[in-house]
Amino acid sequence: MDEQTATAMKQGARVTWASGDFDEVAKMILPVGTALVERVGVGAGQDVLDIAAGTGNAAVPAAETGAAVVASDLTPELFVAGRRNAEKAGVEIDWVEADAEALPFDDASFDIVLSTFGIMFAPRHEVAAAEAVRVLRPGGRLGFACWRPDGQIGKFFATIGSHMPAPPEGFQSPPMWGMREHVSSLFEGSGIRLEFHDDEVAFEFDSSEHAVRMYEEKFGPIVKARELLEPEGKWEALRADLLSLFESESEPRDGGITYIGEYLTTIGTKGG
């Protein structure tokens, strides 16, 4: 993918993720950030970078350990809710507008580099991976949580994509970050030693209709998809497919349904 196309995609991504109310969606996956912080071993006195931090799902629990945390994101509109979450937790975080493909930090600036479902949306995976390695100190650790393409959230994004215009040439699907082989190829020759873990998080809704309604009102990619498709009379088809997905793939529970999101946790250690 060329620079011009990547730049256009990132400009569109900023508008997309600033739409809706991402913090309400992020609250459903708060346990992922906490689990990632624990698995990577974040602790007091460490310098930590959260790439594509959103509203702080990993940054806040990292700061709660006593680490010095920088939360970076391409979409600074999300920082309003992020700062509110940090204040509620009683922690201080440095919020920095930043492109995951061109991080504004010196080489070897951080002991830990994290991302929960964020770095995966950078259009050029190899560029984002190289930047994460560049800012990590020798002996440092990285930890990424990314949706698997063969999981339920992978199916969710595939359903959306099937109704949208074709992506540009060279497009790499974000859930490819949930594939061991792909991630291994991204860090090949980087000096990063990788380990992988299959994990999942449970989304709980009152019903399938409640799930779709929440996403179409709160989740930026669906909000923008509706804005694009509705004038063309194509929105109801996507909505029906999403409703069918939740109806067929969710598990019943008392008072509602549970939709399981499978993801890959990548842990990496940089050689010293």
Coordinates of N, CA, C and O in Angstrom, one line a residue, residues 89-161:
A89 N -10.1 6.5 38.2 CA -9.2 5.5 38.7 C -8.2 6.1 39.6 O -7.4 5.4 40.3
G90 N -8.1 7.4 39.6 CA -7.1 8.1 40.4 C -5.6 8.0 39.9 O -4.7 7.9 40.7
V91 N -5.5 7.9 38.6 CA -4.1 7.8 38.0 C -3.9 8.9 37.0 O -4.8 9.5 36.5
E92 N -2.6 9.1 36.8 CA -2.2 10.1 35.8 C -1.6 9.4 34.6 O -0.8 8.5 34.7
I93 N -2.1 9.9 33.4 CA -1.6 9.3 32.1 C -1.3 10.5 31.2 O -2.0 11.5 31.2
D94 N -0.3 10.3 30.4 CA 0.1 11.3 29.4 C -0.6 10.9 28.1 O -0.3 9.9 27.5
W95 N -1.6 11.7 27.6 CA -2.3 11.4 26.4 C -1.7 12.1 25.2 O -1.6 13.4 25.2
V96 N -1.3 11.4 24.2 CA -0.6 11.9 23.1 C -1.2 11.5 21.7 O -1.4 10.3 21.5
E97 N -1.6 12.5 20.9 CA -2.1 12.2 19.6 C -0.9 11.6 18.8 O 0.2 12.2 18.7
A98 N -1.1 10.4 18.2 CA 0.0 9.7 17.5 C -0.5 8.7 16.5 O -1.5 8.0 16.8
D99 N 0.2 8.6 15.4 CA 0.0 7.6 14.4 C 0.8 6.4 14.7 O 2.0 6.5 14.9
A100 N 0.2 5.2 14.8 CA 0.9 4.0 15.1 C 2.0 3.7 14.1 O 2.9 2.9 14.4
E101 N 1.9 4.2 12.9 CA 2.9 4.0 11.9 C 4.0 5.0 11.9 O 5.0 4.9 11.2
A102 N 3.9 6.0 12.8 CA 4.9 7.0 12.9 C 4.9 7.6 14.3 O 4.6 8.8 14.5
L103 N 5.3 6.8 15.2 CA 5.2 7.2 16.6 C 6.2 8.3 16.9 O 7.3 8.3 16.6
P104 N 5.7 9.4 17.6 CA 6.6 10.5 17.9 C 7.4 10.4 19.1 O 7.5 11.3 20.0
F105 N 8.1 9.2 19.2 CA 8.9 8.9 20.4 C 10.3 8.5 19.9 O 10.4 7.9 18.9
D106 N 11.3 8.7 20.8 CA 12.7 8.3 20.4 C 12.8 6.8 20.4 O 12.0 6.1 21.1
D107 N 13.8 6.3 19.8 CA 14.1 4.9 19.9 C 14.3 4.4 21.3 O 14.9 5.2 22.1
A108 N 13.9 3.2 21.6 CA 14.2 2.6 22.9 C 13.7 3.5 24.1 O 14.4 3.7 25.1
S109 N 12.4 4.0 24.0 CA 11.9 4.9 25.0 C 11.1 4.2 26.1 O 10.9 4.8 27.1
F110 N 10.7 3.0 25.8 CA 9.7 2.3 26.7 C 10.1 0.9 27.1 O 10.7 0.2 26.3
D111 N 9.8 0.6 28.3 CA 10.0 -0.8 28.8 C 8.9 -1.8 28.3 O 9.2 -3.0 28.2
I112 N 7.7 -1.2 28.2 CA 6.6 -2.0 27.8 C 5.8 -1.3 26.7 O 5.6 -0.1 26.8
V113 N 5.4 -2.0 25.7 CA 4.5 -1.5 24.6 C 3.2 -2.4 24.6 O 3.4 -3.6 24.4
L114 N 2.1 -1.8 24.7 CA 0.8 -2.5 24.7 C -0.1 -2.0 23.6 O 0.0 -0.9 23.1
S115 N -1.1 -2.8 23.3 CA -2.2 -2.4 22.5 C -3.4 -3.4 22.6 O -3.2 -4.6 22.5
T116 N -4.6 -2.9 22.9 CA -5.8 -3.8 23.0 C -6.7 -3.4 21.8 O -7.3 -2.4 21.9
F117 N -6.7 -4.2 20.8 CA -7.6 -4.1 19.6 C -7.4 -2.7 19.0 O -8.3 -2.1 18.5
G118 N -6.1 -2.2 19.0 CA -5.9 -0.9 18.4 C -4.9 -0.9 17.3 O -5.2 -0.5 16.2
I119 N -3.7 -1.4 17.6 CA -2.6 -1.4 16.5 C -3.1 -2.2 15.3 O -2.6 -1.9 14.2
M120 N -4.0 -3.1 15.5 CA -4.5 -4.0 14.4 C -5.2 -3.2 13.3 O -5.3 -3.6 12.1
F121 N -5.6 -2.0 13.6 CA -6.3 -1.1 12.6 C -5.4 -0.2 11.8 O -5.9 0.5 11.0
A122 N -4.1 -0.2 12.1 CA -3.2 0.6 11.3 C -3.1 -0.1 9.9 O -3.1 -1.3 9.8
P123 N -3.2 0.7 8.8 CA -3.4 0.1 7.5 C -2.2 -0.8 7.1 O -2.4 -1.8 6.4
R124 N -1.0 -0.4 7.5 CA 0.2 -1.2 7.1 C 0.8 -1.9 8.3 O 1.5 -1.3 9.1
H125 N 0.5 -3.1 8.4 CA 0.8 -3.9 9.6 C 2.3 -3.9 9.8 O 2.7 -3.8 11.0
E126 N 3.1 -4.1 8.8 CA 4.5 -4.2 9.0 C 5.1 -2.9 9.5 O 6.1 -2.9 10.2
V127 N 4.6 -1.8 9.1 CA 5.1 -0.5 9.5 C 4.8 -0.3 11.0 O 5.6 0.1 11.8
A128 N 3.5 -0.6 11.4 CA 3.1 -0.5 12.8 C 4.0 -1.4 13.7 O 4.4 -1.0 14.8
A129 N 4.2 -2.6 13.2 CA 5.0 -3.6 14.0 C 6.4 -3.0 14.2 O 7.0 -3.1 15.3
A130 N 7.0 -2.5 13.1 CA 8.4 -2.0 13.2 C 8.5 -0.8 14.1 O 9.5 -0.7 14.9
E131 N 7.4 0.0 14.2 CA 7.4 1.2 15.1 C 7.4 0.7 16.5 O 8.0 1.3 17.4
A132 N 6.5 -0.3 16.8 CA 6.5 -0.8 18.2 C 7.8 -1.4 18.6 O 8.2 -1.2 19.8
V133 N 8.5 -2.1 17.7 CA 9.8 -2.6 18.1 C 10.8 -1.4 18.3 O 11.6 -1.5 19.2
R134 N 10.8 -0.4 17.4 CA 11.7 0.7 17.5 C 11.7 1.4 18.8 O 12.7 1.7 19.4
V135 N 10.5 1.6 19.4 CA 10.4 2.4 20.6 C 10.6 1.6 21.9 O 10.6 2.1 23.0
L136 N 10.7 0.2 21.7 CA 10.9 -0.7 22.8 C 12.4 -0.8 23.2 O 13.2 -1.0 22.3
R137 N 12.7 -0.8 24.5 CA 14.0 -0.9 24.9 C 14.5 -2.4 24.8 O 13.7 -3.3 25.0
P138 N 15.8 -2.6 24.7 CA 16.3 -4.0 24.8 C 15.9 -4.6 26.1 O 16.0 -4.0 27.2
G139 N 15.4 -5.9 26.0 CA 14.9 -6.5 27.2 C 13.5 -6.2 27.5 O 12.9 -6.8 28.4
G140 N 12.9 -5.2 26.8 CA 11.5 -4.8 27.0 C 10.5 -5.8 26.5 O 10.9 -6.8 25.7
R141 N 9.2 -5.6 26.8 CA 8.2 -6.6 26.4 C 7.0 -5.8 25.8 O 6.7 -4.7 26.1
L142 N 6.5 -6.5 24.8 CA 5.3 -5.9 24.2 C 4.1 -6.9 24.4 O 4.3 -8.1 24.5
G143 N 2.9 -6.4 24.3 CA 1.7 -7.2 24.5 C 0.6 -6.6 23.7 O 0.2 -5.5 23.9
F144 N 0.0 -7.5 22.8 CA -1.1 -7.0 21.9 C -2.2 -8.0 22.0 O -2.0 -9.2 22.0
A145 N -3.4 -7.5 22.1 CA -4.6 -8.3 22.1 C -5.4 -7.9 20.8 O -5.7 -6.8 20.6
C146 N -5.6 -8.9 19.9 CA -6.2 -8.6 18.6 C -7.2 -9.7 18.3 O -7.0 -10.9 18.5
W147 N -8.3 -9.3 17.7 CA -9.4 -10.2 17.4 C -8.9 -11.2 16.3 O -8.2 -10.9 15.4
R148 N -9.4 -12.4 16.5 CA -9.1 -13.5 15.5 C -10.0 -13.5 14.3 O -11.2 -13.3 14.5
P149 N -9.6 -13.7 13.1 CA -10.5 -13.7 12.0 C -11.4 -14.8 12.0 O -12.5 -14.7 11.4
D150 N -11.1 -15.9 12.7 CA -12.0 -17.1 12.7 C -12.9 -17.1 13.9 O -13.6 -18.0 14.2
G151 N -12.8 -16.0 14.7 CA -13.7 -15.9 15.9 C -14.9 -15.1 15.6 O -15.2 -14.6 14.5
Q152 N -15.8 -14.9 16.7 CA -17.0 -14.3 16.5 C -16.9 -12.8 16.1 O -17.7 -12.3 15.3
I153 N -15.9 -12.1 16.7 CA -15.7 -10.7 16.3 C -15.1 -10.6 14.9 O -15.4 -9.7 14.1
G154 N -14.3 -11.6 14.5 CA -13.9 -11.7 13.1 C -15.0 -11.8 12.2 O -15.1 -11.2 11.1
K155 N -16.0 -12.6 12.5 CA -17.2 -12.8 11.7 C -18.0 -11.5 11.7 O -18.6 -11.1 10.6
F156 N -18.0 -10.8 12.8 CA -18.7 -9.5 12.9 C -18.2 -8.5 11.9 O -18.9 -7.9 11.1
F157 N -16.8 -8.4 11.9 CA -16.2 -7.4 10.9 C -16.4 -7.9 9.5 O -16.5 -7.1 8.6
A158 N -16.3 -9.2 9.3 CA -16.5 -9.7 7.9 C -17.9 -9.4 7.4 O -18.1 -9.1 6.2
T159 N -18.9 -9.5 8.3 CA -20.3 -9.2 7.9 C -20.4 -7.7 7.5 O -21.0 -7.4 6.5
I160 N -19.8 -6.9 8.3 CA -19.8 -5.4 7.9 C -19.1 -5.2 6.5 O -19.7 -4.6 5.6
G161 N -17.9 -5.8 6.4 CA -17.2 -5.6 5.2 C -17.9 -6.1 3.9 O -17.7 -5.6 2.8

